[in-house]
Coordinates of C-alpha atoms in Angstrom, one line a residue:
M22 CA 13.5 -159.3 39.1
I23 CA 13.4 -157.4 42.5
E24 CA 10.6 -157.9 44.9
F25 CA 9.9 -156.0 48.1
Q26 CA 8.7 -157.9 51.2
W27 CA 7.5 -154.8 53.0
P28 CA 6.8 -152.2 50.0
W29 CA 4.2 -150.3 52.0
L30 CA 7.4 -148.6 53.7
L31 CA 8.0 -146.8 50.3
L32 CA 4.9 -144.8 51.0
L33 CA 7.0 -142.8 53.4
L34 CA 9.4 -141.4 50.8
P35 CA 7.8 -137.8 50.5
I36 CA 8.1 -137.2 54.2
P37 CA 11.4 -135.1 54.1
V38 CA 9.8 -132.9 51.4
I39 CA 6.5 -132.4 53.4
L40 CA 8.6 -131.5 56.5
Y41 CA 10.8 -129.1 54.8
R42 CA 7.9 -127.4 53.1
W43 CA 5.5 -127.1 56.1
L44 CA 7.4 -126.9 59.1
P45 CA 9.0 -123.3 60.0
A46 CA 12.7 -122.9 59.5
A47 CA 15.0 -123.0 62.3
A48 CA 16.2 -119.5 63.9
N49 CA 19.5 -118.4 62.4
N50 CA 21.7 -117.1 65.3
N51 CA 24.3 -114.7 63.9
E52 CA 25.6 -113.4 67.2
A53 CA 29.4 -113.3 67.0
A54 CA 31.1 -115.6 69.4
L55 CA 34.4 -113.7 69.1
R56 CA 35.0 -109.9 68.2
V57 CA 38.2 -108.9 66.5
P58 CA 39.5 -105.5 65.4
D59 CA 40.5 -106.6 61.8
A60 CA 38.7 -109.5 60.0
D61 CA 41.3 -109.5 57.4
L62 CA 43.1 -112.0 59.5
F63 CA 40.7 -114.7 58.7
H64 CA 40.5 -114.3 54.8
S65 CA 42.7 -116.9 54.1
N66 CA 40.1 -119.6 55.6
T67 CA 37.0 -118.4 53.8
G68 CA 37.8 -118.0 50.3
P69 CA 36.3 -119.8 47.3
E70 CA 39.0 -122.5 47.4
N71 CA 37.2 -124.1 50.4
T72 CA 36.4 -127.5 48.9
A73 CA 34.0 -128.6 51.8
H74 CA 31.3 -126.2 50.8
I75 CA 28.2 -127.4 48.9
S76 CA 25.0 -125.4 48.4
S77 CA 22.1 -126.1 50.8
R78 CA 20.0 -127.3 47.9
S79 CA 22.5 -130.0 47.2
R80 CA 22.8 -130.8 50.8
L81 CA 19.0 -131.3 51.1
L82 CA 19.0 -133.4 47.9
L83 CA 21.7 -135.7 49.4
I84 CA 19.7 -136.0 52.6
W85 CA 16.6 -136.9 50.7
I86 CA 18.6 -139.6 48.5
A87 CA 20.0 -141.1 51.7
W88 CA 16.4 -141.2 53.1
A89 CA 15.2 -143.0 50.1
L90 CA 17.8 -145.6 50.2
L91 CA 17.2 -146.2 53.8
L92 CA 13.5 -146.9 53.1
L93 CA 14.6 -149.1 50.0
A94 CA 16.6 -151.4 52.6
A95 CA 13.8 -151.4 55.1
A96 CA 11.4 -152.6 52.5
R97 CA 13.6 -155.7 52.2
P98 CA 14.4 -156.0 48.6
V99 CA 14.8 -159.6 47.3
W100 CA 16.3 -160.6 43.9
V101 CA 14.2 -163.5 42.6
G102 CA 15.7 -165.6 39.9
D103 CA 14.2 -167.6 37.2
P104 CA 11.9 -170.5 38.1
I105 CA 13.7 -173.8 38.5
E106 CA 11.7 -177.1 38.1
L107 CA 12.0 -179.6 40.7
P108 CA 10.9 -183.0 39.7
V109 CA 9.2 -184.7 42.6
S110 CA 8.5 -188.6 42.5
G111 CA 8.0 -191.2 45.2
R112 CA 5.4 -192.2 47.6
D113 CA 3.4 -190.9 50.5
L114 CA 3.8 -193.8 52.9
M115 CA 2.5 -193.8 56.6
L116 CA 3.7 -196.4 59.0
A117 CA 1.5 -197.4 62.1
V118 CA 3.1 -199.4 64.7
D119 CA 1.3 -201.1 67.6
L120 CA 2.8 -200.2 71.1
S121 CA 0.3 -202.2 73.2
G122 CA 1.5 -204.5 76.1
S123 CA 1.6 -207.6 73.9
M124 CA 4.5 -206.2 71.9
E125 CA 6.8 -206.9 74.9
V126 CA 6.7 -210.7 74.2
E127 CA 10.2 -211.9 73.5
D128 CA 9.5 -214.3 70.6
F129 CA 12.0 -213.0 68.0
I130 CA 15.6 -214.1 67.7
Y131 CA 18.3 -211.8 66.6
Q132 CA 22.0 -212.8 66.6
G133 CA 21.4 -215.5 69.1
Q134 CA 19.5 -213.3 71.5
A135 CA 15.7 -213.0 72.4
I136 CA 14.2 -209.7 71.6
N137 CA 10.7 -208.5 71.9
R138 CA 8.4 -207.6 69.0
L139 CA 8.8 -204.0 69.2
Q140 CA 12.6 -204.2 69.0
A141 CA 12.5 -206.4 66.0
T142 CA 10.2 -203.9 64.4
Q143 CA 12.3 -201.0 65.1
M144 CA 15.3 -202.7 63.8
V145 CA 13.8 -203.9 60.6
A146 CA 11.6 -201.0 59.9
G147 CA 14.4 -198.7 60.6
E148 CA 16.5 -200.1 57.6
F149 CA 13.3 -199.9 55.6
I150 CA 12.9 -196.2 56.4
K151 CA 16.7 -195.6 55.7
R152 CA 16.1 -197.0 52.0
R153 CA 13.0 -194.9 51.3
I154 CA 15.0 -192.1 49.5
G155 CA 12.6 -189.5 47.8
D156 CA 9.5 -190.8 49.7
R157 CA 7.5 -188.8 52.3
L158 CA 7.2 -190.8 55.3
G159 CA 4.8 -190.3 58.4
L160 CA 4.6 -192.4 61.7
I161 CA 1.5 -193.1 63.8
L162 CA 2.0 -194.9 67.2
F163 CA -1.1 -196.6 68.6
G164 CA -2.3 -198.7 71.7
R165 CA -5.5 -197.9 73.3
N166 CA -5.2 -194.5 71.7
A167 CA -3.7 -193.5 68.3
Y168 CA -1.2 -190.8 68.0
L169 CA 0.3 -189.0 64.8
Q170 CA 4.1 -189.1 66.0
T171 CA 5.5 -187.6 62.8
P172 CA 3.5 -186.0 59.8
L173 CA 4.5 -186.7 56.5
T174 CA 8.2 -185.7 55.8
F175 CA 11.2 -186.2 53.7
D176 CA 13.3 -186.1 56.9
R177 CA 13.8 -189.8 57.2
T178 CA 16.4 -189.3 60.1
T179 CA 13.8 -187.8 62.3
V180 CA 11.0 -190.5 61.5
R181 CA 13.6 -193.4 62.4
A182 CA 14.8 -191.7 65.5
L183 CA 11.3 -191.3 66.8
L184 CA 10.4 -194.8 66.0
D185 CA 13.6 -195.9 67.8
E186 CA 12.3 -193.9 70.9
A187 CA 8.8 -195.5 71.1
V188 CA 8.2 -197.3 74.3
I189 CA 5.6 -200.1 74.7
G190 CA 2.6 -199.1 76.6
L191 CA 3.4 -195.3 75.7
A192 CA -0.2 -195.1 74.0
G193 CA -1.9 -197.6 76.4
Q194 CA -2.0 -201.3 76.8
E195 CA -4.9 -202.2 74.5
T196 CA -5.0 -202.1 70.7
A197 CA -7.1 -199.5 68.7
I198 CA -6.5 -200.7 65.1
G199 CA -9.5 -198.9 63.7
D200 CA -8.4 -195.5 65.3
A201 CA -5.0 -195.9 63.8
I202 CA -6.4 -196.3 60.2
G203 CA -9.0 -193.5 60.9
L204 CA -6.1 -191.2 62.0
A205 CA -4.1 -192.1 58.8
V206 CA -7.1 -191.5 56.5
K207 CA -7.7 -188.2 58.2
H208 CA -4.2 -187.0 57.8
L209 CA -3.7 -188.2 54.2
R210 CA -7.1 -186.9 53.1
A211 CA -5.6 -183.4 53.2
E212 CA -2.9 -184.4 50.6
D213 CA -3.7 -184.0 47.0
I214 CA -2.6 -187.3 45.8
N215 CA -4.6 -190.4 44.5
N216 CA -2.4 -193.3 45.7
Q217 CA -1.4 -193.3 49.2
V218 CA -0.2 -196.1 51.4
L219 CA -0.4 -197.2 54.9
V220 CA 1.6 -200.1 56.4
L221 CA 0.0 -201.3 59.6
L222 CA 1.9 -203.6 62.0
T223 CA 0.4 -205.2 64.9
D224 CA 0.3 -208.4 67.0
G225 CA -3.2 -208.6 68.2
A226 CA -6.9 -207.8 67.7
N227 CA -8.7 -204.8 68.0
T228 CA -9.6 -204.4 71.7
A229 CA -10.2 -200.4 72.0
G230 CA -11.1 -197.5 70.1
E231 CA -14.2 -195.6 68.7
V232 CA -14.1 -197.0 65.1
T233 CA -14.0 -200.7 64.2
P234 CA -11.2 -201.9 62.0
L235 CA -13.3 -202.9 59.0
K236 CA -15.4 -199.5 59.2
A237 CA -12.1 -197.7 59.2
A238 CA -11.1 -199.8 56.1
E239 CA -14.2 -198.8 54.2
L240 CA -13.4 -195.1 54.9
A241 CA -9.7 -195.7 53.8
A242 CA -11.0 -197.4 50.5
E243 CA -13.2 -194.5 49.8
S244 CA -10.2 -192.1 50.3
G245 CA -7.9 -194.1 47.9
L246 CA -5.7 -195.2 50.9
K247 CA -4.1 -198.7 50.2
I248 CA -3.3 -200.5 53.4
Y249 CA -0.6 -203.2 53.9
T250 CA -1.2 -205.1 57.1
I251 CA 1.5 -207.1 58.9
G252 CA 0.7 -209.6 61.8
I253 CA 3.7 -210.0 63.7
G254 CA 4.5 -212.8 66.3
A255 CA 5.8 -216.4 66.4
D256 CA 3.6 -219.4 65.9
E257 CA 5.6 -221.2 68.7
M258 CA 7.4 -220.4 71.7
I259 CA 9.0 -222.3 74.6
V260 CA 8.4 -220.9 78.1
R261 CA 9.3 -222.3 81.7
S262 CA 6.7 -222.7 84.1
F263 CA 6.1 -224.5 87.3
F264 CA 5.3 -227.6 85.4
G265 CA 8.6 -227.4 83.4
R266 CA 9.3 -226.2 79.7
Q267 CA 6.0 -225.8 77.6
R268 CA 5.2 -224.8 74.3
I269 CA 2.8 -222.2 73.6
N270 CA 1.4 -220.1 70.7
P271 CA 2.3 -216.5 71.6
S272 CA 0.2 -215.1 68.6
R273 CA -3.0 -216.9 69.5
D274 CA -4.6 -213.3 70.1
L275 CA -3.5 -212.2 66.5
D276 CA -6.8 -211.4 64.5
E277 CA -5.4 -212.5 61.0
T278 CA -8.9 -212.6 59.5
T279 CA -9.5 -208.9 60.2
L280 CA -6.2 -207.9 59.1
R281 CA -6.6 -209.8 55.8
K282 CA -9.9 -208.1 55.1
I283 CA -8.5 -204.6 55.9
A284 CA -6.0 -205.2 53.2
E285 CA -8.1 -206.7 50.7
S286 CA -10.9 -204.1 50.9
T287 CA -8.3 -201.4 50.2
G288 CA -6.3 -203.1 47.4
G289 CA -3.3 -204.0 49.6
R290 CA -1.8 -207.3 51.1
Y291 CA -1.6 -209.1 54.4
F292 CA 1.8 -210.4 55.4
R293 CA 2.7 -212.7 58.2
A294 CA 5.9 -212.0 60.0
R295 CA 7.1 -214.9 62.3
D296 CA 10.6 -213.9 62.7
T297 CA 13.2 -211.1 61.7
D298 CA 13.9 -212.9 58.4
D299 CA 10.0 -212.8 57.5
L300 CA 10.2 -208.9 58.4
N301 CA 12.9 -208.3 56.1
Q302 CA 11.3 -210.0 53.4
I303 CA 8.0 -208.2 53.9
Y304 CA 9.7 -204.8 53.8
D305 CA 11.7 -205.8 50.7
L306 CA 8.4 -206.4 49.0
L307 CA 7.0 -203.0 50.1
D308 CA 10.2 -201.5 48.6
E309 CA 8.6 -202.6 45.3
I310 CA 5.5 -200.4 45.7
E311 CA 4.9 -198.5 42.5
P312 CA 6.1 -194.7 43.0
V313 CA 3.4 -192.1 43.0
S314 CA 3.8 -189.6 40.3
K315 CA 3.3 -185.9 41.6
E316 CA 3.0 -182.6 39.8
Q317 CA 6.1 -180.8 39.0
K318 CA 7.0 -178.2 41.5
T319 CA 9.2 -175.1 40.7
Y320 CA 11.4 -173.1 42.8
R321 CA 12.6 -169.5 42.5
P322 CA 15.9 -168.8 44.1
Q323 CA 15.8 -165.4 46.2
Q324 CA 18.6 -163.5 47.5
S325 CA 18.3 -160.6 50.0
I326 CA 19.9 -157.4 48.7
F327 CA 18.9 -154.8 51.4
Y328 CA 22.5 -154.3 52.3
W329 CA 23.3 -152.5 48.9
P330 CA 20.8 -149.5 49.5
L331 CA 21.8 -149.5 53.1
A332 CA 25.5 -149.3 52.4
A333 CA 24.8 -146.4 50.0
A334 CA 22.8 -144.7 52.6
L335 CA 25.5 -144.9 55.2
L336 CA 28.2 -143.7 52.6
I337 CA 26.0 -140.4 51.9
S338 CA 25.3 -139.9 55.4
S339 CA 29.1 -140.2 56.1
I340 CA 30.0 -137.7 53.4
L341 CA 27.4 -135.2 54.8
L342 CA 28.8 -135.6 58.3
L343 CA 32.4 -135.0 57.1
I344 CA 31.5 -131.8 55.1
R345 CA 29.5 -130.5 58.1
Y346 CA 32.5 -131.0 60.6
S347 CA 34.9 -129.8 58.0
R348 CA 33.0 -126.6 57.6
G349 CA 32.7 -126.1 61.4
Y350 CA 36.5 -126.7 61.7
R351 CA 37.3 -124.2 59.0
Q352 CA 34.9 -121.4 60.3

């Protein structure tokens, strides 16, 4: 079927008829430009065999048809095809990544080199994002404040790029876990889906924000948001000091109790990532989350066809111009 994007332009169709009927006719100047003693010299050019001649009524009809075709083109006709069903299945999954100052601790080892917690997260979560074909992914970055870096999208490349570009301290040095959960609830609440997932990764405890983590978890549970929490950081690390090499626990500030309660209250799970292998195993487990079935969507292919009436109008206009100049030349 054919639809018009700007159908109101078709109301202008009768304008030429109105102008022809109500405007006065142009004055006809019959004054001769050349006087000759004998008009028979020109009889050969004015006979009925002149093929360029058409009646004024036919000319007006062609002009009106050209006008109608121009209006059809301006109304933007679109050919709309039959509906095509698009099966949509997958998950709506939001990632919340901690960018507080403690994520700078280099307690992860990758290929024999020490890397900080954010680098490990970017590396492992990047591969996780790459595998989520068919899912809509979103990204929240939080520190003292929480920011929606990427709304839910099928564009996994963009989500991964924005995660790789994240910088420690970008959102502040402290940790607002509750605000990150609250932002996810606010964003996902607008989606018409019952089962939604938030994967929250942090290495500390809630030290900032307006909403406590457990209160935010209650709001998440009421909204049907399932939260998987990941506590990141090694249990043991050797550092050099004035007194020599010492063993310390770089994750002593990690609030595992709260993270576990957040996950349990929303029907999720708590994971502990002490190294990159743990992170990989956790994301492999998250890959087993059951997909969310969504309603069938339909798509109707559209093709613009304004160029057909436009070409016809230009063709008629060209014919009228040729006839006019041909008559002028013969006369």
